[in-house]
Amino acid sequence: MNWRRLISPHALFWWGLLAVTWILSTTSFQLYKALDARWIIRFPKAWEMPMESWISDAMRWLLEDATFGLFTFREFTRFISAIIEVPYDVARAALADGFVQGQGSNAVEIAPPLSWIAIIVIMIVLGRVAKDWTLALLVGACFLYLAMFGQWDSAMVTLASVVIAVPIGVIGGLALGILSFRIPWVERALRPILDLMQTVPVFAYLVPILFLFGFGPVAALVATIIYAMPPMVRVSTVALQTVPAEVVEAGKMAGCTRRQMMWKVLVPSAAPTLMVGVNQVIMLTLNMVIIASMIGAGGLGFDVLSALRRLDIGGGIEAGLAIVVMAIALDRVSQAFSTRLPDEVMGRDLSYVQRHPWFTTVFVVVVLTYIAGLFAPAVQDYPEAATLTTSAFWEDAMRYVNVTFFDTFEAIKDVFLSYLLLPVKRFFTGIPWAWGIIAAGLAAAKVGGWRLGVMAALMTTFIAATGLWTKAMITIYLCGVSVFIAYAIGVPLGIWAGQNARANRWVGAFIDTLQTLPSFVYLIPVVMLFRVGDFSAMIAVVLYALAPAVRYAAHGIRAIEPQMIEAGLVSGCTRRQLLWRVKLPLAAPSLLLGLNQTIMLALSMLVITALVGTRDLGQEVYIALTKANTGQGIVAGLSVAFIAIIADRIVSAMARHSKERLGLA
Amino acid sequence: MERPLKMVCRNVWKLYGPDPAAFLRANPAPTNEQLREVGMIGAVRAANVQIGEGEIFVIMGLSGSGKSTLVRCLSRLIEPTGGEILFDGEDLLAMSEQELIQLRRKKIGMVFQNFALLPHLTVLQNVAFPLDVQGVPRATREARAHEMIETVGLKGRENYFPRQLSGGQQQRVGIARSLVVEPEIWFLDEPFSALDPLIRREMQDEFLRLQGLLKKTIVFITHDFDEAIRLADRIAVMKDGRIVQTATPEELVMNPATDYVAEFTHHIPRGKVLSLRSIMSPGTGDGPYAGDLKSTDRVADVADRIEAADHPHRVLDDSGTPIGTVDGRAVIDVLIGRRASE
Ligand SMILES: Nc1ncnc2c1ncn2[C@@H]1O[C@H](COP(=O)(O)OP(=O)(O)OP(=O)(O)O)[C@@H](O)[C@H]1O
Ligand SMILES: [Mg+2]
């Protein structure tokens, strides 16, 4: 390493900034005592902006008085509710509740939901059509698991939400994607909105949605769709933009109209990439459906949530596993669809049944099980007596682990807390708000120019002025420590995977699995082992945020031109020199992008970990949610978003510099 | 060629596919059909090469014929599937990683088609890089790098980054980097292919000038026959992983081993390749002669003189003994590609 770089003027700036911050942080309390200036550590109450109540008032006005002339805002939300509610009710009836006529106690069931056998067959057929029998069996086994382990009913409620949210998310996303592909100003307008959507923690928009749509499945679905749609918009735009120019030209020469061009040339050419977007929508939907159970989505998410609240170990793990199983099944099927080769062309003279063997199979099974179900209840509902439960097993296993390793766990936790977490926490929470604003501005300006500096300073001021300074600092401390650890684990793993094909298979499978799991699931084992608190939160965040660190590092290493490595080798590099002096510098932009993603995921997960008792901005959002306090929720949510945006812009600017340095930009 | 041998490779194979080593052990000399059957790609097949000290050995062939693979086997950047490679009589394939690193640090230099300069280092740092990884003190290595940069004509650009240089200049840096350790053998994998024709020409001259100064043993890869004959002492022509012929440019033109080689040499202006030795009529008559010429003179260089004269010229060998005669008709035969007038 080149040590002289550590004392270049460039580096001295950072050392200086750190030193001043550290001094102020450790002395702020004495300063306040000595000068009797309380404003040093507390933002003066008198200056605080009553943002919360402004926003709450605005929301109330929206709901009660706002009108678009022809109709009021309230009618507008009711209209949206209705659009979503009707298909949702049908899906839920078909999958979980059955079709009923009438209300309340005098409701009469006119048709039961699809039997468990029918649904499993449908899933098997989907797997077969998407790829092959192996996948079909995997998917079938996953759903059979749900039935056998008594998670069926909740799982079907969750599936109903997925079945409604995914098509809306996909179609809406594609429509917006096409619009922003066609019309440049739409893209320009959408981009910052999409950026914000991806950085505002999901919890934050639960609050206003709850306020607008009331507690219940519709609100949950709205939140889910809002959460899951942005990636689809992005993927659609990019997919359409990257259709090769020659393909478009060939379409033009063939005389396509604009409409034909879109639907016969562009969309089919972009289909594989679009399916990647669909897969994303499904995974995000599943993730969000669970979070959304807090505002009434019910289903598996609700089971996990209530188990967590009751600290019901077995129940939590069972419901959590059910989510994992379902996520894996849906993920694999949708991924298989995205890489599926087109069907071979079939003869036109075949009958409908012959041409659609799978559809026919499904139809026959549905009808048969419906009839059989009338006489044999076991066909309709999986027999209760045959369900297995692992709850007691998990309970015992956990108890065993806890009893046996209690001291070890406590010791590990103590070491981390006293040598890492607490000192860092003290450092961040000690920073006086005024200096924090200056430091954020200086750091951002140094990296990204004065505009970014001003923006960072303004955003930090917003956080201080809304009275959330301490909580924001706790957020930054938890996020920082977690990102540090995730990065320290993830980058070496990624480098290893990038250099070694076998390692890549293992690490890849591990990371895929981590990414398939909805964020909630990470909380369960961690809380069971380490109880609530910062340490548990940190572990959950590290697990959740590990994936991009690994992925980007592996990708960065793999993307290095082979000639570069050969050049290093013939220059006589040892393996170590090759890594440090050739590979890492060349992979730097990729590593920085990975850092960026890691930070984003960590922040979004932090809000979820508020459930296990951190005292950060996430907790603020969570409190707002339980009190349905829109203003509080939005202000805290915005604060998290601002932290995310500052971090994102700083790291992106660094990545840009490093790309420029490598002559890639 | 009475040069001592610098590098020898015998029956070298490089196969890609499922477990190639086992396959090659079972079939020491697989045919195309056998390879195709098991889905192997034979990137290099049964290559035999002998490279003399101080020789410019050119490997040429069309894209995908296995040139890069062969040269990477010679430098052991990739592990050959089978065969033997000797460097100064030492078994290259038996060397440990440590020995290999030492060998590369002291004796091997390589230039790449796409330059492969480290983008985060300046010209000076790039050139000094091989010395840097050896732990040569800063002052020494920078002095040496400065020298090299001057040799390749880039003085004054030491502190530029690669992206601030043109392609030709970047390749000069690549050349300087590969020569900074004073290697004994110098590999160049299509070093000028990424450059446009004028610059390529200029770089070839530069290359010949450097070689005149340094007298390295050189393995030079190209897919451009013109380039090959300009530079080569000997040329190995590759096709589908096999070396079809190894010979001097002149022999290649005069006696192509296969139609494939003939196809390559067809469009070449023969006057630039052939020496008087190949076209003269052997035996000397009684004159009169217009003058004396050396048997190693290229036809194109002396064509004017021969044609302008009323009489044939006498051809002398290296020791000055007359060995034949050459007249205007022989020159015209060569220049218009007519088979020698027997
Ligand atoms: N890692 C690999 N796996 C499989 N096949 C390979 C691999 N590397 C090279 N080959 C094959 O070996 C053959 C020779 O490749 P090579 O790169 O040596 O050709 P080349 O003569 O250098 O061509 P060019 O002029 O394009 O550089 C090609 O058919 C190529 O497809
Ligand atoms: Mg090549």
Tab-separated table of N, CA, C and O in Angstrom, chain A residues 2 4 561-575 577 581-582 585-586 660-664, chain B residues 72 77 97-98 101 104-105 108 110 112-120 129-130 132-134 138 161 163 177:
chain	number	residue	atom	x	y	z
A	2	ASN	N	0.309	2.279	-0.520
A	2	ASN	CA	1.059	3.508	-0.611
A	2	ASN	C	0.710	4.404	0.564
A	2	ASN	O	-0.315	5.073	0.581
A	4	ARG	N	1.941	7.063	1.601
A	4	ARG	CA	1.974	8.517	1.441
A	4	ARG	C	0.610	9.090	1.097
A	4	ARG	O	0.362	10.263	1.301
A	561	GLU	N	-10.957	-7.213	-17.169
A	561	GLU	CA	-10.507	-7.796	-18.426
A	561	GLU	C	-9.395	-8.802	-18.154
A	561	GLU	O	-8.441	-8.488	-17.444
A	562	PRO	N	-9.470	-10.007	-18.743
A	562	PRO	CA	-8.446	-11.021	-18.465
A	562	PRO	C	-7.045	-10.525	-18.795
A	562	PRO	O	-6.096	-10.863	-18.097
A	563	GLN	N	-6.931	-9.698	-19.825
A	563	GLN	CA	-5.599	-9.200	-20.180
A	563	GLN	C	-4.951	-8.419	-19.043
A	563	GLN	O	-3.741	-8.441	-18.886
A	564	MET	N	-5.775	-7.719	-18.240
A	564	MET	CA	-5.235	-6.941	-17.125
A	564	MET	C	-4.572	-7.879	-16.131
A	564	MET	O	-3.499	-7.595	-15.593
A	565	ILE	N	-5.253	-8.983	-15.874
A	565	ILE	CA	-4.726	-9.934	-14.909
A	565	ILE	C	-3.460	-10.578	-15.459
A	565	ILE	O	-2.459	-10.740	-14.756
A	566	GLU	N	-3.500	-10.887	-16.757
A	566	GLU	CA	-2.301	-11.462	-17.374
A	566	GLU	C	-1.151	-10.468	-17.315
A	566	GLU	O	-0.010	-10.856	-17.061
A	567	ALA	N	-1.469	-9.202	-17.548
A	567	ALA	CA	-0.416	-8.192	-17.484
A	567	ALA	C	0.210	-8.180	-16.096
A	567	ALA	O	1.427	-8.096	-15.948
A	568	GLY	N	-0.639	-8.282	-15.056
A	568	GLY	CA	-0.125	-8.342	-13.700
A	568	GLY	C	0.746	-9.564	-13.504
A	568	GLY	O	1.831	-9.492	-12.913
A	569	LEU	N	0.281	-10.698	-14.027
A	569	LEU	CA	1.032	-11.941	-13.844
A	569	LEU	C	2.396	-11.875	-14.514
A	569	LEU	O	3.409	-12.226	-13.909
A	570	VAL	N	2.427	-11.417	-15.769
A	570	VAL	CA	3.736	-11.399	-16.427
A	570	VAL	C	4.641	-10.328	-15.829
A	570	VAL	O	5.848	-10.389	-16.007
A	571	SER	N	4.038	-9.364	-15.129
A	571	SER	CA	4.886	-8.401	-14.437
A	571	SER	C	5.501	-9.019	-13.194
A	571	SER	O	6.286	-8.384	-12.512
A	572	GLY	N	5.083	-10.235	-12.863
A	572	GLY	CA	5.666	-10.924	-11.731
A	572	GLY	C	4.946	-10.715	-10.425
A	572	GLY	O	5.543	-10.839	-9.355
A	573	CYS	N	3.657	-10.383	-10.471
A	573	CYS	CA	2.890	-10.223	-9.234
A	573	CYS	C	2.710	-11.569	-8.546
A	573	CYS	O	2.441	-12.577	-9.193
A	574	THR	N	2.797	-11.562	-7.220
A	574	THR	CA	2.341	-12.719	-6.466
A	574	THR	C	0.824	-12.632	-6.388
A	574	THR	O	0.242	-11.616	-6.770
A	575	ARG	N	0.182	-13.691	-5.877
A	575	ARG	CA	-1.276	-13.662	-5.800
A	575	ARG	C	-1.766	-12.463	-5.013
A	575	ARG	O	-2.733	-11.796	-5.362
A	577	GLN	N	-0.175	-9.608	-4.432
A	577	GLN	CA	0.030	-8.361	-5.172
A	577	GLN	C	-1.005	-8.211	-6.268
A	577	GLN	O	-1.517	-7.126	-6.517
A	581	ARG	N	-3.018	-4.930	-6.009
A	581	ARG	CA	-2.512	-3.883	-6.876
A	581	ARG	C	-3.174	-3.879	-8.234
A	581	ARG	O	-3.069	-2.906	-8.959
A	582	VAL	N	-3.798	-4.966	-8.609
A	582	VAL	CA	-4.465	-4.985	-9.916
A	582	VAL	C	-5.976	-5.124	-9.752
A	582	VAL	O	-6.746	-4.279	-10.190
A	585	PRO	N	-8.015	-2.283	-7.245
A	585	PRO	CA	-8.184	-0.947	-7.840
A	585	PRO	C	-9.131	-0.966	-9.027
A	585	PRO	O	-9.925	-0.050	-9.205
A	586	LEU	N	-9.079	-2.020	-9.828
A	586	LEU	CA	-9.947	-2.062	-10.999
A	586	LEU	C	-11.394	-2.308	-10.605
A	586	LEU	O	-12.318	-1.912	-11.298
A	660	GLU	N	-13.942	7.672	-13.161
A	660	GLU	CA	-13.215	8.621	-13.987
A	660	GLU	C	-11.725	8.346	-13.909
A	660	GLU	O	-11.009	8.400	-14.892
A	661	ARG	N	-11.284	8.039	-12.690
A	661	ARG	CA	-9.872	7.748	-12.502
A	661	ARG	C	-9.432	6.567	-13.361
A	661	ARG	O	-8.319	6.506	-13.834
A	662	LEU	N	-10.343	5.602	-13.524
A	662	LEU	CA	-10.010	4.436	-14.324
A	662	LEU	C	-10.320	4.671	-15.795
A	662	LEU	O	-10.163	3.779	-16.616
A	663	GLY	N	-10.794	5.879	-16.101
A	663	GLY	CA	-11.069	6.172	-17.502
A	663	GLY	C	-12.280	5.435	-18.042
A	663	GLY	O	-12.379	5.173	-19.225
A	664	LEU	N	-13.213	5.072	-17.155
A	664	LEU	CA	-14.382	4.319	-17.619
A	664	LEU	C	-15.560	5.226	-17.916
A	664	LEU	O	-16.455	4.861	-18.651
B	72	ARG	N	0.128	-18.111	-24.627
B	72	ARG	CA	-0.128	-18.138	-23.189
B	72	ARG	C	0.334	-19.443	-22.567
B	72	ARG	O	0.621	-19.502	-21.373
B	77	LEU	N	0.715	-18.624	-18.809
B	77	LEU	CA	-0.428	-17.908	-18.263
B	77	LEU	C	-1.612	-18.835	-18.229
B	77	LEU	O	-2.518	-18.680	-17.413
B	97	GLU	N	4.945	-22.208	-8.302
B	97	GLU	CA	4.431	-20.854	-8.487
B	97	GLU	C	5.520	-19.831	-8.173
B	97	GLU	O	5.684	-18.844	-8.890
B	98	GLN	N	6.278	-20.094	-7.110
B	98	GLN	CA	7.351	-19.173	-6.725
B	98	GLN	C	8.401	-19.016	-7.824
B	98	GLN	O	8.776	-17.905	-8.189
B	101	ILE	N	7.044	-17.057	-10.674
B	101	ILE	CA	7.014	-15.619	-10.408
B	101	ILE	C	8.404	-15.027	-10.594
B	101	ILE	O	8.578	-13.992	-11.235
B	104	ARG	N	9.223	-14.810	-14.283
B	104	ARG	CA	8.526	-13.711	-14.952
B	104	ARG	C	9.122	-12.373	-14.563
B	104	ARG	O	9.169	-11.448	-15.361
B	105	ARG	N	9.539	-12.287	-13.313
B	105	ARG	CA	10.090	-11.011	-12.861
B	105	ARG	C	11.381	-10.666	-13.570
B	105	ARG	O	11.700	-9.507	-13.776
B	108	ILE	N	10.878	-12.594	-18.476
B	108	ILE	CA	9.804	-12.587	-19.457
B	108	ILE	C	9.142	-11.215	-19.512
B	108	ILE	O	8.896	-10.591	-18.484
B	110	MET	N	5.811	-9.158	-21.684
B	110	MET	CA	4.711	-9.453	-22.599
B	110	MET	C	3.933	-8.189	-22.924
B	110	MET	O	3.697	-7.348	-22.060
B	112	PHE	N	0.307	-6.738	-24.778
B	112	PHE	CA	-1.035	-7.255	-25.038
B	112	PHE	C	-1.739	-6.474	-26.135
B	112	PHE	O	-1.465	-5.292	-26.347
B	113	GLN	N	-2.681	-7.150	-26.768
B	113	GLN	CA	-3.412	-6.533	-27.878
B	113	GLN	C	-4.125	-5.256	-27.446
B	113	GLN	O	-4.052	-4.247	-28.111
B	114	ASN	N	-4.827	-5.343	-26.310
B	114	ASN	CA	-5.546	-4.144	-25.859
B	114	ASN	C	-4.771	-3.392	-24.787
B	114	ASN	O	-5.360	-2.775	-23.908
B	115	PHE	N	-3.490	-3.462	-24.853
B	115	PHE	CA	-2.541	-2.691	-24.043
B	115	PHE	C	-2.509	-3.131	-22.583
B	115	PHE	O	-1.448	-3.241	-22.009
B	116	ALA	N	-3.695	-3.360	-21.972
B	116	ALA	CA	-3.753	-3.821	-20.585
B	116	ALA	C	-2.932	-2.946	-19.650
B	116	ALA	O	-2.216	-3.436	-18.792
B	117	LEU	N	-3.027	-1.625	-19.831
B	117	LEU	CA	-2.369	-0.727	-18.883
B	117	LEU	C	-3.262	-0.576	-17.663
B	117	LEU	O	-4.481	-0.585	-17.783
B	118	LEU	N	-2.648	-0.427	-16.503
B	118	LEU	CA	-3.455	-0.255	-15.298
B	118	LEU	C	-3.956	1.193	-15.269
B	118	LEU	O	-3.152	2.125	-15.200
B	119	PRO	N	-5.272	1.364	-15.350
B	119	PRO	CA	-5.802	2.716	-15.559
B	119	PRO	C	-5.601	3.632	-14.362
B	119	PRO	O	-5.658	4.841	-14.506
B	120	HIS	N	-5.365	3.065	-13.172
B	120	HIS	CA	-5.225	3.935	-12.010
B	120	HIS	C	-3.787	4.380	-11.796
B	120	HIS	O	-3.506	5.085	-10.843
B	129	PHE	N	5.856	-0.574	-12.842
B	129	PHE	CA	5.090	-1.568	-12.074
B	129	PHE	C	5.814	-2.900	-11.869
B	129	PHE	O	5.900	-3.390	-10.740
B	130	PRO	N	6.373	-3.506	-12.937
B	130	PRO	CA	7.039	-4.794	-12.724
B	130	PRO	C	8.197	-4.690	-11.735
B	130	PRO	O	8.455	-5.631	-10.978
B	132	ASP	N	8.309	-2.416	-9.332
B	132	ASP	CA	7.654	-2.128	-8.065
B	132	ASP	C	7.255	-3.418	-7.345
B	132	ASP	O	7.529	-3.585	-6.155
B	133	VAL	N	6.636	-4.346	-8.076
B	133	VAL	CA	6.204	-5.570	-7.393
B	133	VAL	C	7.397	-6.420	-6.966
B	133	VAL	O	7.267	-7.279	-6.104
B	134	GLN	N	8.562	-6.158	-7.569
B	134	GLN	CA	9.747	-6.891	-7.115
B	134	GLN	C	10.358	-6.259	-5.883
B	134	GLN	O	11.289	-6.806	-5.307
B	138	ARG	N	12.293	2.883	-4.916
B	138	ARG	CA	11.617	3.848	-5.741
B	138	ARG	C	12.539	4.610	-6.698
B	138	ARG	O	12.271	4.673	-7.906
B	161	PHE	N	-2.093	9.861	-17.496
B	161	PHE	CA	-2.749	8.583	-17.252
B	161	PHE	C	-3.031	7.925	-18.607
B	161	PHE	O	-3.162	8.627	-19.615
B	163	ARG	N	-5.569	6.905	-20.065
B	163	ARG	CA	-6.708	7.376	-20.847
B	163	ARG	C	-6.406	8.686	-21.571
B	163	ARG	O	-7.150	9.082	-22.452
B	177	ARG	N	6.735	-1.041	-20.524
B	177	ARG	CA	6.518	-1.833	-19.311
B	177	ARG	C	7.091	-3.236	-19.472
B	177	ARG	O	7.688	-3.787	-18.555
